[in-house]
GROMACS .gro file of C-alpha atoms in nm:
model
  394
    1MET     CA    1  11.427   6.143  10.291
    2SER     CA    2  11.642   6.265  10.609
    3GLY     CA    3  11.652   6.602  10.730
    4ILE     CA    4  11.835   6.856  10.923
    5LEU     CA    5  11.575   6.694  11.264
    6SER     CA    6  11.589   6.341  11.126
    7GLY     CA    7  11.589   6.112  11.511
    8ILE     CA    8  11.412   6.363  11.683
    9ARG     CA    9  11.023   6.226  11.798
   10VAL     CA   10  10.748   6.499  11.791
   11LEU     CA   11  10.417   6.477  12.032
   12ASP     CA   12  10.189   6.650  11.869
   13PHE     CA   13   9.844   6.789  12.122
   14GLY     CA   14   9.849   7.073  11.989
   15ARG     CA   15   9.481   7.268  11.932
   16TYR     CA   16   9.447   7.557  11.684
   17ILE     CA   17   9.740   7.698  11.504
   18ALA     CA   18  10.021   7.846  11.779
   19GLY     CA   19  10.137   7.448  11.894
   20PRO     CA   20  10.049   7.263  11.637
   21TYR     CA   21  10.236   7.451  11.361
   22CYS     CA   22  10.517   7.503  11.582
   23ALA     CA   23  10.524   7.092  11.545
   24THR     CA   24  10.419   7.134  11.149
   25ILE     CA   25  10.716   7.340  11.101
   26LEU     CA   26  10.984   7.130  11.305
   27GLY     CA   27  10.847   6.872  11.075
   28GLN     CA   28  10.945   6.966  10.730
   29LEU     CA   29  11.255   7.038  10.929
   30GLY     CA   30  11.304   6.667  10.969
   31ALA     CA   31  11.149   6.610  11.230
   32GLU     CA   32  10.884   6.284  11.268
   33VAL     CA   33  10.514   6.429  11.396
   34ILE     CA   34  10.268   6.296  11.547
   35ARG     CA   35   9.959   6.417  11.647
   36ILE     CA   36   9.757   6.291  11.904
   37GLU     CA   37   9.394   6.387  11.899
   38LYS     CA   38   9.104   6.286  12.063
   39ILE     CA   39   8.862   5.997  11.959
   40ASP     CA   40   8.652   6.145  11.780
   41GLY     CA   41   8.849   6.440  11.638
   42SER     CA   42   8.986   6.702  11.791
   43GLU     CA   43   8.738   7.106  11.708
   44ASP     CA   44   9.031   7.188  11.505
   45ARG     CA   45   8.978   6.916  11.272
   46PHE     CA   46   8.672   7.070  11.197
   47VAL     CA   47   8.749   7.441  11.127
   48THR     CA   48   8.721   7.628  10.771
   49PRO     CA   49   8.534   7.266  10.660
   50VAL     CA   50   8.648   7.238  10.305
   51THR     CA   51   8.590   6.835  10.205
   52GLU     CA   52   8.284   6.586  10.171
   53ASN     CA   53   8.417   6.472  10.530
   54GLY     CA   54   8.385   6.782  10.740
   55GLU     CA   55   8.735   6.810  10.759
   56GLY     CA   56   8.887   7.242  10.796
   57GLY     CA   57   9.095   7.442  10.622
   58ILE     CA   58   9.316   7.463  11.015
   59LEU     CA   59   9.386   7.114  10.994
   60LEU     CA   60   9.517   7.047  10.598
   61GLN     CA   61   9.703   7.385  10.681
   62VAL     CA   62   9.897   7.332  10.991
   63GLY     CA   63   9.879   6.847  11.030
   64HIS     CA   64  10.080   6.802  10.652
   65GLY     CA   65  10.337   6.586  10.633
   66LYS     CA   66  10.303   6.478  11.037
   67LYS     CA   67  10.109   6.095  11.155
   68GLY     CA   68   9.810   6.150  11.356
   69MET     CA   69   9.699   5.938  11.626
   70THR     CA   70   9.345   5.892  11.817
   71LEU     CA   71   9.346   5.896  12.249
   72ASN     CA   72   9.166   5.880  12.513
   73PRO     CA   73   9.433   6.053  12.782
   74MET     CA   74   9.200   6.132  13.088
   75LYS     CA   75   9.152   5.678  13.067
   76PRO     CA   76   9.381   5.478  13.255
   77GLU     CA   77   9.473   5.333  12.987
   78GLY     CA   78   9.560   5.644  12.754
   79ARG     CA   79   9.766   5.728  13.036
   80GLU     CA   80   9.987   5.416  12.961
   81VAL     CA   81  10.003   5.477  12.611
   82VAL     CA   82  10.162   5.839  12.661
   83LYS     CA   83  10.395   5.670  12.915
   84LYS     CA   84  10.486   5.516  12.675
   85LEU     CA   85  10.449   5.711  12.377
   86ILE     CA   86  10.729   6.034  12.615
   87ALA     CA   87  10.929   5.748  12.651
   88THR     CA   88  11.007   5.783  12.256
   89ALA     CA   89  10.989   6.153  12.247
   90ASP     CA   90  11.221   6.419  12.184
   91VAL     CA   91  10.940   6.751  12.178
   92VAL     CA   92  10.587   6.786  12.385
   93VAL     CA   93  10.405   7.022  12.197
   94ALA     CA   94  10.122   7.116  12.442
   95ASN     CA   95   9.899   7.457  12.353
   96LEU     CA   96   9.674   7.380  12.685
   97PRO     CA   97   9.602   7.544  13.003
   98VAL     CA   98   9.837   7.464  13.249
   99GLN     CA   99   9.519   7.230  13.504
  100THR     CA  100   9.492   7.014  13.126
  101LEU     CA  101   9.807   6.953  13.121
  102GLU     CA  102   9.864   6.880  13.430
  103ALA     CA  103   9.520   6.585  13.401
  104MET     CA  104   9.676   6.484  13.089
  105GLY     CA  105   9.989   6.387  13.183
  106LEU     CA  106  10.164   6.617  12.990
  107ASP     CA  107  10.256   6.869  13.290
  108TYR     CA  108  10.713   6.881  13.262
  109ASP     CA  109  10.733   6.702  13.630
  110SER     CA  110  10.536   6.476  13.482
  111LEU     CA  111  10.701   6.471  13.160
  112LYS     CA  112  11.059   6.437  13.345
  113ALA     CA  113  10.997   6.206  13.519
  114ILE     CA  114  10.912   5.943  13.255
  115LYS     CA  115  11.220   6.082  13.033
  116GLU     CA  116  11.495   6.330  13.191
  117ASP     CA  117  11.612   6.470  12.914
  118ILE     CA  118  11.239   6.589  12.694
  119ILE     CA  119  11.135   6.901  12.601
  120LEU     CA  120  10.813   7.067  12.658
  121THR     CA  121  10.663   7.307  12.432
  122HIS     CA  122  10.392   7.502  12.548
  123PRO     CA  123  10.249   7.797  12.351
  124SER     CA  124   9.974   7.961  12.562
  125ALA     CA  125   9.758   8.273  12.596
  126PHE     CA  126   9.930   8.485  12.799
  127GLY     CA  127  10.213   8.319  12.960
  128ASP     CA  128  10.268   8.111  13.265
  129VAL     CA  129  10.275   8.397  13.491
  130GLY     CA  130  10.110   8.706  13.571
  131PRO     CA  131   9.738   8.768  13.638
  132TYR     CA  132   9.593   8.673  13.311
  133SER     CA  133   9.801   8.315  13.297
  134ASN     CA  134   9.459   8.077  13.429
  135ARG     CA  135   9.317   8.265  13.117
  136VAL     CA  136   9.249   8.095  12.810
  137GLY     CA  137   9.243   8.242  12.488
  138PHE     CA  138   9.326   8.273  12.044
  139ASP     CA  139   9.423   8.524  11.799
  140GLY     CA  140   9.181   8.733  11.842
  141VAL     CA  141   9.275   8.823  12.153
  142GLY     CA  142   9.620   8.911  12.125
  143GLN     CA  143   9.486   9.128  11.885
  144ALA     CA  144   9.293   9.326  12.064
  145MET     CA  145   9.524   9.376  12.389
  146CYS     CA  146   9.855   9.463  12.244
  147GLY     CA  147   9.711   9.777  12.061
  148ALA     CA  148   9.670   9.678  11.779
  149MET     CA  149   9.333   9.694  11.659
  150TYR     CA  150   9.292   9.983  11.829
  151MET     CA  151   9.550  10.172  11.620
  152SER     CA  152   9.394   9.990  11.361
  153SER     CA  153   9.036  10.195  11.375
  154ASP     CA  154   8.923  10.465  11.240
  155GLY     CA  155   8.954  10.613  11.494
  156ASP     CA  156   8.517  10.503  11.612
  157GLU     CA  157   8.520  10.120  11.576
  158PRO     CA  158   8.882   9.898  11.586
  159ARG     CA  159   8.996   9.732  11.343
  160LYS     CA  160   9.024   9.329  11.348
  161LEU     CA  161   9.280   9.142  11.044
  162TYR     CA  162   9.081   8.902  10.979
  163GLY     CA  163   9.453   8.706  10.894
  164PRO     CA  164   9.543   8.530  11.242
  165TRP     CA  165   9.878   8.655  11.260
  166VAL     CA  166   9.990   8.569  11.601
  167ASP     CA  167   9.881   8.257  11.580
  168PHE     CA  168  10.124   8.215  11.299
  169SER     CA  169  10.408   8.444  11.510
  170THR     CA  170  10.378   8.309  11.874
  171ALA     CA  171  10.400   7.975  11.641
  172MET     CA  172  10.726   8.052  11.443
  173ALA     CA  173  10.807   8.210  11.819
  174SER     CA  174  10.815   7.852  11.941
  175CYS     CA  175  10.927   7.678  11.689
  176ILE     CA  176  11.233   7.873  11.748
  177GLY     CA  177  11.281   7.864  12.110
  178THR     CA  178  11.238   7.442  12.073
  179LEU     CA  179  11.518   7.440  11.765
  180ALA     CA  180  11.704   7.616  12.044
  181ALA     CA  181  11.624   7.392  12.306
  182ILE     CA  182  11.738   7.071  12.142
  183MET     CA  183  12.023   7.293  12.063
  184HIS     CA  184  12.070   7.345  12.406
  185ARG     CA  185  12.001   6.941  12.488
  186GLN     CA  186  12.266   6.851  12.262
  187ALA     CA  187  12.589   7.034  12.376
  188THR     CA  188  12.415   6.974  12.761
  189GLY     CA  189  12.210   6.655  12.794
  190GLU     CA  190  11.942   6.854  12.972
  191GLY     CA  191  11.619   6.879  12.849
  192GLN     CA  192  11.365   7.252  12.926
  193VAL     CA  193  11.041   7.415  12.878
  194VAL     CA  194  10.990   7.688  12.584
  195ASN     CA  195  10.788   7.887  12.676
  196SER     CA  196  10.534   8.164  12.441
  197SER     CA  197  10.263   8.272  12.426
  198LEU     CA  198   9.978   8.509  12.203
  199PHE     CA  199   9.983   8.804  12.359
  200GLY     CA  200  10.381   8.829  12.398
  201SER     CA  201  10.421   8.774  12.007
  202SER     CA  202  10.107   9.039  12.001
  203VAL     CA  203  10.285   9.297  12.197
  204LEU     CA  204  10.698   9.207  11.968
  205ILE     CA  205  10.508   9.306  11.692
  206SER     CA  206  10.341   9.605  11.870
  207SER     CA  207  10.614   9.714  11.992
  208VAL     CA  208  10.699   9.974  11.828
  209ALA     CA  209  10.354  10.259  11.883
  210LEU     CA  210  10.392  10.095  12.227
  211LEU     CA  211  10.785  10.217  12.256
  212GLU     CA  212  10.673  10.590  12.124
  213GLN     CA  213  10.378  10.578  12.297
  214SER     CA  214  10.609  10.588  12.618
  215LEU     CA  215  10.855  10.800  12.573
  216THR     CA  216  10.583  11.040  12.502
  217GLN     CA  217  10.323  10.986  12.574
  218ILE     CA  218  10.161  11.136  12.193
  219ASN     CA  219   9.821  10.944  12.255
  220ARG     CA  220   9.806  10.822  11.898
  221VAL     CA  221   9.435  10.719  11.755
  222GLY     CA  222   9.365  10.470  11.450
  223THR     CA  223   9.410  10.648  11.130
  224SER     CA  224   9.251  10.315  10.927
  225ASN     CA  225   9.521  10.229  10.609
  226ARG     CA  226   9.675  10.528  10.683
  227GLY     CA  227  10.013  10.536  10.831
  228GLN     CA  228  10.079  10.775  11.121
  229ASN     CA  229  10.481  10.808  11.077
  230ALA     CA  230  10.555  10.850  10.712
  231GLY     CA  231  10.347  10.930  10.350
  232PRO     CA  232  10.215  10.892  10.160
  233ALA     CA  233  10.094  10.557  10.325
  234ASP     CA  234   9.755  10.416  10.248
  235THR     CA  235   9.500  10.224  10.084
  236PHE     CA  236   9.321  10.422   9.793
  237LYS     CA  237   9.039  10.348   9.486
  238THR     CA  238   9.143  10.339   9.142
  239LYS     CA  239   8.881  10.358   8.881
  240ASP     CA  240   8.824   9.866   8.923
  241GLY     CA  241   8.954   9.823   9.238
  242TRP     CA  242   9.248   9.934   9.541
  243VAL     CA  243   9.556  10.002   9.578
  244LEU     CA  244   9.821  10.014   9.844
  245VAL     CA  245  10.133  10.312   9.856
  246GLN     CA  246  10.388  10.355  10.113
  247ALA     CA  247  10.602  10.573  10.073
  248ILE     CA  248  10.945  10.550  10.338
  249GLY     CA  249  11.219  10.779  10.386
  250TRP     CA  250  11.297  11.081  10.109
  251PRO     CA  251  11.372  10.960   9.811
  252LEU     CA  252  11.103  10.704   9.807
  253PHE     CA  253  10.915  11.088   9.898
  254GLU     CA  254  11.063  11.214   9.605
  255ARG     CA  255  10.971  11.001   9.331
  256TRP     CA  256  10.603  11.020   9.404
  257ALA     CA  257  10.622  11.407   9.471
  258LYS     CA  258  10.786  11.368   9.140
  259LEU     CA  259  10.512  11.186   8.994
  260MET     CA  260  10.253  11.351   9.120
  261GLY     CA  261  10.309  11.668   9.036
  262GLU     CA  262  10.387  11.857   9.308
  263GLU     CA  263  10.799  11.916   9.302
  264GLN     CA  264  10.709  12.226   9.540
  265TRP     CA  265  10.649  11.921   9.859
  266LEU     CA  266  10.989  11.903   9.826
  267GLU     CA  267  11.072  12.169  10.019
  268ASP     CA  268  10.770  12.234  10.171
  269PRO     CA  269  10.830  12.237  10.595
  270ARG     CA  270  10.490  12.004  10.624
  271PHE     CA  271  10.678  11.722  10.475
  272LYS     CA  272  11.069  11.738  10.578
  273THR     CA  273  11.088  11.423  10.746
  274ASP     CA  274  10.896  11.061  10.763
  275GLN     CA  275  10.731  11.183  11.046
  276ASP     CA  276  10.626  11.551  10.910
  277ARG     CA  277  10.522  11.323  10.609
  278GLY     CA  278  10.365  11.089  10.820
  279ASP     CA  279  10.147  11.391  11.010
  280ASN     CA  280  10.005  11.530  10.752
  281GLY     CA  281  10.009  11.241  10.613
  282ALA     CA  282   9.575  11.315  10.539
  283ILE     CA  283   9.673  11.556  10.246
  284LEU     CA  284   9.935  11.364  10.112
  285SER     CA  285   9.646  11.032  10.124
  286GLU     CA  286   9.353  11.335   9.968
  287ARG     CA  287   9.630  11.471   9.644
  288MET     CA  288   9.684  11.021   9.614
  289ALA     CA  289   9.330  10.887   9.670
  290LYS     CA  290   9.224  11.233   9.365
  291TRP     CA  291   9.530  11.094   9.127
  292CYS     CA  292   9.422  10.669   9.173
  293ALA     CA  293   9.036  10.770   9.134
  294GLU     CA  294   9.185  10.873   8.753
  295ARG     CA  295   9.355  10.492   8.671
  296THR     CA  296   9.251  10.180   8.639
  297SER     CA  297   9.398   9.942   8.891
  298GLU     CA  298   9.740   9.897   8.672
  299GLU     CA  299   9.741  10.152   8.585
  300ALA     CA  300   9.852  10.332   8.907
  301LEU     CA  301  10.040  10.016   8.987
  302SER     CA  302  10.172  10.095   8.576
  303GLN     CA  303  10.331  10.384   8.663
  304LEU     CA  304  10.424  10.375   9.076
  305GLU     CA  305  10.676  10.082   8.968
  306ALA     CA  306  10.843  10.278   8.698
  307ALA     CA  307  10.863  10.519   8.953
  308ARG     CA  308  10.991  10.314   9.245
  309VAL     CA  309  10.753  10.351   9.459
  310PRO     CA  310  10.589  10.046   9.670
  311CYS     CA  311  10.286   9.979   9.594
  312ALA     CA  312  10.039   9.677   9.529
  313PRO     CA  313   9.703   9.531   9.398
  314VAL     CA  314   9.480   9.471   9.719
  315LEU     CA  315   9.386   9.172   9.660
  316SER     CA  316   9.078   8.894   9.735
  317PRO     CA  317   9.158   8.496   9.824
  318GLN     CA  318   9.091   8.357   9.444
  319GLN     CA  319   9.258   8.680   9.308
  320VAL     CA  320   9.595   8.562   9.543
  321LEU     CA  321   9.529   8.170   9.467
  322GLU     CA  322   9.575   8.353   9.018
  323ASP     CA  323   9.880   8.597   9.130
  324PRO     CA  324  10.141   8.505   8.875
  325HIS     CA  325  10.418   8.556   9.163
  326LEU     CA  326  10.309   8.335   9.356
  327LYS     CA  327  10.300   8.048   9.141
  328ALA     CA  328  10.660   8.118   9.056
  329MET     CA  329  10.781   8.114   9.387
  330GLY     CA  330  10.638   7.773   9.440
  331LEU     CA  331  10.439   7.855   9.722
  332LEU     CA  332  10.179   7.686   9.674
  333LYS     CA  333  10.207   7.290   9.745
  334GLU     CA  334   9.905   7.109   9.658
  335VAL     CA  335   9.824   6.728   9.831
  336ASP     CA  336   9.532   6.527   9.748
  337TYR     CA  337   9.316   6.445  10.058
  338PRO     CA  338   9.021   6.183  10.061
  339GLY     CA  339   8.666   6.412  10.029
  340ALA     CA  340   8.841   6.738   9.904
  341SER     CA  341   8.705   6.796   9.553
  342GLY     CA  342   9.072   6.885   9.449
  343LYS     CA  343   9.407   6.918   9.467
  344VAL     CA  344   9.480   7.101   9.852
  345PRO     CA  345   9.646   7.347   9.805
  346VAL     CA  346   9.913   7.400  10.149
  347THR     CA  347  10.150   7.701  10.187
  348ASP     CA  348  10.470   7.545  10.242
  349PHE     CA  349  10.714   7.724  10.528
  350PRO     CA  350  10.834   8.102  10.352
  351VAL     CA  351  11.183   7.969  10.395
  352LYS     CA  352  11.373   7.807  10.200
  353LEU     CA  353  11.746   7.631  10.216
  354SER     CA  354  11.989   7.600  10.017
  355ALA     CA  355  12.057   7.312  10.081
  356CYS     CA  356  11.822   7.194  10.226
  357ASP     CA  357  11.466   7.031  10.122
  358ILE     CA  358  11.296   7.175  10.390
  359SER     CA  359  10.897   7.104  10.132
  360VAL     CA  360  10.588   7.049  10.311
  361ARG     CA  361  10.633   6.645  10.116
  362LYS     CA  362  10.290   6.521  10.308
  363ARG     CA  363   9.897   6.562  10.359
  364ALA     CA  364   9.785   6.624  10.707
  365PRO     CA  365   9.611   6.222  10.813
  366THR     CA  366   9.304   6.136  10.830
  367LEU     CA  367   9.134   6.145  11.165
  368GLY     CA  368   9.389   5.854  11.392
  369GLU     CA  369   9.524   5.699  11.045
  370HIS     CA  370   9.795   5.628  11.197
  371THR     CA  371   9.668   5.468  11.547
  372ASP     CA  372   9.738   5.052  11.502
  373ASP     CA  373  10.071   5.137  11.374
  374LEU     CA  374  10.171   5.397  11.662
  375MET     CA  375  10.015   5.125  11.895
  376LYS     CA  376  10.201   4.812  11.756
  377GLU     CA  377  10.528   5.010  11.770
  378LEU     CA  378  10.504   5.031  12.092
  379GLY     CA  379  10.522   4.705  12.187
  380TYR     CA  380  10.036   4.643  12.123
  381SER     CA  381   9.897   4.324  12.002
  382GLU     CA  382   9.575   4.348  11.816
  383ALA     CA  383   9.467   4.148  12.005
  384ASP     CA  384   9.487   4.453  12.237
  385ILE     CA  385   9.507   4.740  12.027
  386THR     CA  386   9.087   4.622  11.942
  387ASP     CA  387   8.944   4.600  12.302
  388LEU     CA  388   9.144   4.920  12.372
  389LYS     CA  389   8.945   5.095  12.091
  390SER     CA  390   8.628   4.872  12.226
  391LYS     CA  391   8.654   5.110  12.475
  392ARG     CA  392   8.755   5.422  12.334
  393VAL     CA  393   9.091   5.509  12.496
  394ILE     CA  394   9.223   5.512  12.053
   0.00000   0.00000   0.00000
């Protein structure tokens, strides 16, 4: 099936999430994406193992729709294969340190010498300028250094969010930049480098807290799940679970206060504005906690929803999988994968286009699944391929 980016070839030298998922989105938009990894499998292939062969959840989620090729670009013969691949490509995605890019011949100058209009998409931990530019890092580094972990603490121990939101947000930002670079190339014939960083993405998501601190010097400390700029905004224990409630803005607070039977608070100066309610949020959370403790989650959510107050159950991963709205939206696409105990539920890109199908279409590749076909396409014979395999080049 052709797509929006039909005719665009992407070489995915990325690892883990920020680079590979950028390439995945490009693939869902119609590009041909080739995942290139180590001879014995790159590290990200085996994170969170879920198949009998040890392939992991990261691979199955961010590797779908790609062709798979194994290659050692550090060997002379491997460098020649890289050059031939680059000559056929439009975009190279590589969230690798600059020194590694240079060693593999994937730095922009090397790429441009092979193909003048190539686009290099280079997510990194801290970007390519500044005192931290040579540091390596994962999602947690961004979470730790943007203020989010500090502000998510309970006033004592900082708390990291379990899901890698920095990685995925960086991947999506990288994809936006790559799409812009493709449009620029179509208009001018010029390639370029697309830089993004975990640190930059995490700072963006923490930007309002940073802006407030810069202008007010308020020096906030964490209050765990309780919001500090409106209220009630917190998580609350019920008879059989936990729920989250967020009353932001006067109309929601008014509805909430009436539901609680605390209509006198509508005239209380402590709760006049969102920020007043955030400053006095402990009082609101205490009242809400008492109300929730007397009800099951279903009862609490039913009454809150009837009052049109934003709320949600706190779900376990199994409960998410069983959620009827998730099924109705079709966000999980079930695909077969060799060695998996059942259908693999791959989460689709959460954007739908009314005129184009950009949904998940194919599973992630097994290790080196398409190597032979791609090598033949580059002009290598069966004998060449056998020889390069014996030398562990491919």
